[in-house]
Coordinates of C-alpha atoms and ligand atoms in Angstrom, one line a residue:
X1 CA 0.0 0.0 0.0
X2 CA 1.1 3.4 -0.5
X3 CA 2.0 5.9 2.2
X4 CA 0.4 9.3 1.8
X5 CA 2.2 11.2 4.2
X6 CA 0.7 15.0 5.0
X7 CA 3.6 17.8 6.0
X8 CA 1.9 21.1 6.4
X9 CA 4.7 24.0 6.1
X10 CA 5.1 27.8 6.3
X11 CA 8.0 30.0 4.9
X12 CA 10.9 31.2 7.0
X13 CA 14.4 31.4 7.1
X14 CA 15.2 27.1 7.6
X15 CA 12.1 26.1 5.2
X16 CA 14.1 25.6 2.0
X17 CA 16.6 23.3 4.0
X18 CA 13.9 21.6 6.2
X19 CA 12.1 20.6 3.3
X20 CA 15.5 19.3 1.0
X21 CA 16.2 17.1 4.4
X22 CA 12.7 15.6 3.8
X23 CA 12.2 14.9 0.4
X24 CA 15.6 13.2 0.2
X25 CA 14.7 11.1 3.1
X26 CA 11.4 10.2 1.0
X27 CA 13.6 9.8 -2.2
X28 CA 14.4 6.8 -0.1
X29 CA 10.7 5.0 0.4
X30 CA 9.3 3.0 -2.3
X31 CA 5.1 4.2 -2.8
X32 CA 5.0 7.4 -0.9
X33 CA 3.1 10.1 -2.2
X34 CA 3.6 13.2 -0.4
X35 CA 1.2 15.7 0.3
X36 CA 2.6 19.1 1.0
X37 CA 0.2 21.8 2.6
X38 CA 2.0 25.3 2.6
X39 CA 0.2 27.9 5.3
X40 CA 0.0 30.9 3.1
X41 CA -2.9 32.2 0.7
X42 CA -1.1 30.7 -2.3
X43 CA 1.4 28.4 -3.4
X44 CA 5.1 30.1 -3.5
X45 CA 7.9 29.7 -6.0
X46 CA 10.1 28.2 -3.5
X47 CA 8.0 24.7 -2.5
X48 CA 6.5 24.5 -6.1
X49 CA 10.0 24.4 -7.6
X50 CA 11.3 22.1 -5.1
X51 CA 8.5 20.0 -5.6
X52 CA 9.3 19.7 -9.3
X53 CA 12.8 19.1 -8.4
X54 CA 11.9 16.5 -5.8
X55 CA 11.8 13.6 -8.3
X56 CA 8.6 12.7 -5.8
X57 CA 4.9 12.3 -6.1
X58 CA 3.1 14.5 -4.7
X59 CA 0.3 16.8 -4.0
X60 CA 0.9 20.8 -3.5
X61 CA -2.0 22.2 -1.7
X62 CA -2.3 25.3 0.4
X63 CA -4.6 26.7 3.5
X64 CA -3.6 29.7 5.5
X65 CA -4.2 29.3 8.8
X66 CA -6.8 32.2 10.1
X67 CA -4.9 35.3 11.6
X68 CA -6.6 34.8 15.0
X69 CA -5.3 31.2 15.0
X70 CA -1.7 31.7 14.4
X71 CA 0.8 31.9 16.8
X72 CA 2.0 35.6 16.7
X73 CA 6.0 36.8 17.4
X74 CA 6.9 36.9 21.1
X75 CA 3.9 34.3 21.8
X76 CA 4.7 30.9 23.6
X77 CA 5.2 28.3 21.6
X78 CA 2.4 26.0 23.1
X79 CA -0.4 28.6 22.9
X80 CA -1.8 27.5 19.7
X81 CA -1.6 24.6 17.7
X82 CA 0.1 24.7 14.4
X83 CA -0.6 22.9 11.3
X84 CA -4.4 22.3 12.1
X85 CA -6.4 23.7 9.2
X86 CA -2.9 22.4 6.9
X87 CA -3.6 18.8 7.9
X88 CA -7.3 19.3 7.6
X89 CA -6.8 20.3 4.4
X90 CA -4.6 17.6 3.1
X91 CA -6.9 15.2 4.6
X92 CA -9.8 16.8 2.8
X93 CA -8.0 16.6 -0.6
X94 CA -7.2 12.9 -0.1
X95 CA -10.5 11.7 0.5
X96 CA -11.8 14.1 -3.1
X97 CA -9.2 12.1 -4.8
X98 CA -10.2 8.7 -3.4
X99 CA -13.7 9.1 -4.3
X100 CA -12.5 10.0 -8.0
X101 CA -10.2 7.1 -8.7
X102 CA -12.2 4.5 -8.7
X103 CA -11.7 0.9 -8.5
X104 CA -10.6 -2.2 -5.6
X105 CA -7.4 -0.4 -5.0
X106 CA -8.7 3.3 -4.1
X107 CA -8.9 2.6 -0.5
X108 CA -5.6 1.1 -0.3
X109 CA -2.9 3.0 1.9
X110 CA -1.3 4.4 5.1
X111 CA -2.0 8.3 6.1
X112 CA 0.6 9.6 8.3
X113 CA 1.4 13.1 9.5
X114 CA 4.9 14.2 9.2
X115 CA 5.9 17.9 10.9
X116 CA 8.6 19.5 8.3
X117 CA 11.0 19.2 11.3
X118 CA 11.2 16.2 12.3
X119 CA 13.9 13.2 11.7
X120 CA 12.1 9.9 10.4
X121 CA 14.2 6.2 9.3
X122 CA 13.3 4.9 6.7
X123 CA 12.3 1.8 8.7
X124 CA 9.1 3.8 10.5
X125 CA 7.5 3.7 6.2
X126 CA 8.1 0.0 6.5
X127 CA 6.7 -0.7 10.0
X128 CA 3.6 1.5 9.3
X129 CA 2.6 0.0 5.9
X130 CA 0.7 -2.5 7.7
X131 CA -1.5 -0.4 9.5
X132 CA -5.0 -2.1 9.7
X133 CA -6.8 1.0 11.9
X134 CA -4.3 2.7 13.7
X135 CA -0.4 2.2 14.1
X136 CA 1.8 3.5 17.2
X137 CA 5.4 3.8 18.2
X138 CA 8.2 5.5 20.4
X139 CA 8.8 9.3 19.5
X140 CA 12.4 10.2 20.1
X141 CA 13.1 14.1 21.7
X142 CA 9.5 15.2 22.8
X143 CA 7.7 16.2 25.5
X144 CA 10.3 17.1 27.8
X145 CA 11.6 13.5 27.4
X146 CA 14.1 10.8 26.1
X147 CA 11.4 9.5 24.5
X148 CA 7.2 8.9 25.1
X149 CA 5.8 5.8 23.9
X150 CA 3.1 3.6 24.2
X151 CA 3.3 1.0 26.6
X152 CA 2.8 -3.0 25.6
X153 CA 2.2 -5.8 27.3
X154 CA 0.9 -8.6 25.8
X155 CA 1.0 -7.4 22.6
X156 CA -1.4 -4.4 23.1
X157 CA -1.2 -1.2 24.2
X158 CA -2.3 -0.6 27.7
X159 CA -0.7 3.0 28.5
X160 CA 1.6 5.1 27.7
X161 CA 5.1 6.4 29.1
X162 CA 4.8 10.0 29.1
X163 CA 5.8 13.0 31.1
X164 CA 2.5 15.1 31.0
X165 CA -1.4 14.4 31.5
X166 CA -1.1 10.4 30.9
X167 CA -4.8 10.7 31.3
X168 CA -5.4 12.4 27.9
X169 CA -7.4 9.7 25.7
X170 CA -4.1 9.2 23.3
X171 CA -1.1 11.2 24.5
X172 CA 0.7 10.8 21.4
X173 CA 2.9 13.2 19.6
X174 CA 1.7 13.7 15.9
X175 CA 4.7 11.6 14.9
X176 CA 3.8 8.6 16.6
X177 CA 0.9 7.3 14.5
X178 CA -0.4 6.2 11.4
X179 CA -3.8 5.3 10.3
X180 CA -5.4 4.0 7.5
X181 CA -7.1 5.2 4.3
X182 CA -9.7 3.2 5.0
X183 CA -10.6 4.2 8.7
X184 CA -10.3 7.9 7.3
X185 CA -12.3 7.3 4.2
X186 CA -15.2 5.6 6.2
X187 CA -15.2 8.4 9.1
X188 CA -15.4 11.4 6.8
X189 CA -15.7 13.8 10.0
X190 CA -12.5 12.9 11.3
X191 CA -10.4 16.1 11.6
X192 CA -7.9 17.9 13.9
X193 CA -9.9 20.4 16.1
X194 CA -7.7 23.4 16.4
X195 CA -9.7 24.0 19.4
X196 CA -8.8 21.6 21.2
X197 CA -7.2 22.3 24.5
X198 CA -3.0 21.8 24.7
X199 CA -1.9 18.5 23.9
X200 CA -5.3 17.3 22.8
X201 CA -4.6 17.7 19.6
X202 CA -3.9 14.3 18.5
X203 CA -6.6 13.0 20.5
X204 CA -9.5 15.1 18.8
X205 CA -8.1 13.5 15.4
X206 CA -7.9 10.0 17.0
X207 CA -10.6 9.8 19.7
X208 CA -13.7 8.6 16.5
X209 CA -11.3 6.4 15.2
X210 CA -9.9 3.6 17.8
X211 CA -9.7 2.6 21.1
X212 CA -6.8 2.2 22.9
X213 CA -7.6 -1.4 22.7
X214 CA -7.4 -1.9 19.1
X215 CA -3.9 0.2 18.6
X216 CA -1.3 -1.6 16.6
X217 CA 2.2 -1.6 18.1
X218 CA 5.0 -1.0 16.1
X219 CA 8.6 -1.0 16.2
X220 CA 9.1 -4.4 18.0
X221 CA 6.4 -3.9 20.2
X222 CA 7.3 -0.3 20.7
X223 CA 10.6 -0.8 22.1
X224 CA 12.6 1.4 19.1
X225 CA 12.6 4.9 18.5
X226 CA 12.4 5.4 14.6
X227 CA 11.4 8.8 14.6
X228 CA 12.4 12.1 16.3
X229 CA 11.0 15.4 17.0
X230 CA 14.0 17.7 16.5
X231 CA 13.7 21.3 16.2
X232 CA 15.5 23.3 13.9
X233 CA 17.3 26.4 16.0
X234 CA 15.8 29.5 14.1
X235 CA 19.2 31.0 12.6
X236 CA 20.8 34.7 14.0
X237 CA 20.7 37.5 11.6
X238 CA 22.4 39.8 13.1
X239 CA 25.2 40.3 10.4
X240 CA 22.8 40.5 7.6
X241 CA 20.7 43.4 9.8
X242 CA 23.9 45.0 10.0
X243 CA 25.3 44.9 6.5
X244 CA 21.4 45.7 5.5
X245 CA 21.7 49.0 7.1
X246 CA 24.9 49.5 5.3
X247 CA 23.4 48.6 1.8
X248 CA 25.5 45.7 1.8
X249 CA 22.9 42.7 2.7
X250 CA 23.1 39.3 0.8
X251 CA 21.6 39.4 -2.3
X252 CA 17.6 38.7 -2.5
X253 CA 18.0 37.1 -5.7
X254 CA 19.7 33.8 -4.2
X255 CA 17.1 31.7 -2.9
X256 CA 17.9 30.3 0.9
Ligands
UGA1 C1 4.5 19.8 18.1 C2 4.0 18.5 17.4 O1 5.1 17.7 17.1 C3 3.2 19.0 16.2 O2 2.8 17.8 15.5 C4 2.0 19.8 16.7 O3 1.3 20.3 15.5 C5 2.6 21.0 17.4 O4 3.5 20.6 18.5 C6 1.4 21.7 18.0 O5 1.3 21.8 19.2 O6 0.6 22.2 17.3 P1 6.3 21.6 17.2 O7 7.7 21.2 16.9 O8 6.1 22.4 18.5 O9 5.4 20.3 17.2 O10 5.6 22.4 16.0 P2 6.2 22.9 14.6 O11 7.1 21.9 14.1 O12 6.6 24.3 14.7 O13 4.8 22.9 13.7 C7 4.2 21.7 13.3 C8 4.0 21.7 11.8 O14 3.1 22.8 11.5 C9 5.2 21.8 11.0 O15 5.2 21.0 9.9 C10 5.2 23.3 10.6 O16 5.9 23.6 9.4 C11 3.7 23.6 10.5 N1 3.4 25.0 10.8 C12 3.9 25.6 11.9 C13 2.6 25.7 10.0 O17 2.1 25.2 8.9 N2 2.3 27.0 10.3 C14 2.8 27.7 11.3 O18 2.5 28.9 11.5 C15 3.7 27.0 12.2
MN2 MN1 8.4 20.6 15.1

């Protein structure tokens, strides 16, 4: 089955790079279509010509998120959720498409959400491809922690090792699950609620879908990390302000 994987992304200075580190890790995974979701009113130069570049397949799509939505400068990091209405969309876009290719094999395939930071082996595309509802493994580097992860014992999931509300139905990072196309093509509601309160994010997407109960450990019975949230350090520009103010800045006709 193929894997459609959704990355929403916005433009700033470590975009360009960010999204070369992705699509050659991609390059990598046989039947992966990738479905890129820029948050901004159109599509720019910069993702559409790296996405004809990319020697991928894959879908460019765009959603801005609402101005009262988005996180503005000097806010907190974990005041607002980002990527919402991006996933939303891509997941709206994939069931269109579904519907208009018709045939047994239209409902074929593995949805997962990949952040444009993140670092992913190429193993976690192999251990999700098998996803009958909904597949879950170790996230490296989140949460305050080594690692969260789901908990197994007997071959099922029965909690999870986190650092923060435990009690939230699944307290998963976005890069720690995969569902099917057909569990998202027969629940056509299922969306991420931007509303939701901190860290329920993943859970308002999950919650119609499965039960703890029927999750599908991965990753030898979620005992390997395959997948990381890293953060990219937003870069100084300092010099550049300074050479700016002298007329001297780098030149805005060399794409970063
Ligand atoms: C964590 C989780 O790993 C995300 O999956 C979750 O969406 C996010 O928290 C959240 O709380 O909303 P974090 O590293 O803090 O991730 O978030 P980012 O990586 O900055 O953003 C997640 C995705 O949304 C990225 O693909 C990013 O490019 C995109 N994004 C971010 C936008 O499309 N627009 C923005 O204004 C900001
Ligand atoms: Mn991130």
């Amino acid at each position: 089955p193929t894997v459609f994987v959704i990355t929403p992304t916005y433009a700033r200075l470590v975009q360009k790079a960010e999204l070369t580190r992705l699509s050659q890790t991609f390059l990598h995974v046989p039947q992966l279509h990738w479905i890129v979701v820029e948050d901004s009113p159109h599509k720019t130069p910069l993702v559409t010509d790296l996405l004809v570049k990319s020697g991928l397949t894959y879908t460019h799509l765009h959603m801005l998120t609402a101005k009262d939505r988005k996180l503005q400068e000097g806010d907190p990091s974990w005041l607002k959720p980002r990527g919402v209405e991006q996933r939303n969309e891509g997941l709206r876009w994939l069931r269109e498409d579904r519907r208009a290719q018709p045939g047994g094999d239209n409902q074929q395939g593995v949805v997962y959400f990949a952040d444009d930071d993140n670092t992913y082996s190429l193993q976690i595309f192999e251990e999700m491809r098998s996803t009958q509802r909904v597949s879950v493994w170790p996230v490296g580097l989140v949460g305050g922690m080594k690692y969260e992860r789901p908990v197994v014992e007997g071959g099922k999931v029965v909690r999870f090792h986190t650092g923060w509300r435990p009690s939230r139905p699944f307290p998963m990072d976005m890069a720690g699950f995969a569902v099917s196309l057909k569990l998202v093509l027969a629940n056509p509601e299922a969306c991420f609620d931007g509303e939701a309160p901190m860290g329920f994010l993943e859970s308002s997407f999950l919650q119609g879908l499965v039960t703890m109960d029927e999750l599908e450990p991965k990753a030898d019975n979620c005992s390997k990390v395959l997948v990381w949230h890293t953060r990219t350090e937003k870069p100084k520009m300092k010099r550049e302000e300074a050479l700016q103010a002298q007329g001297l800045g780098s030149d805005r006709a060399v794409e970063v």
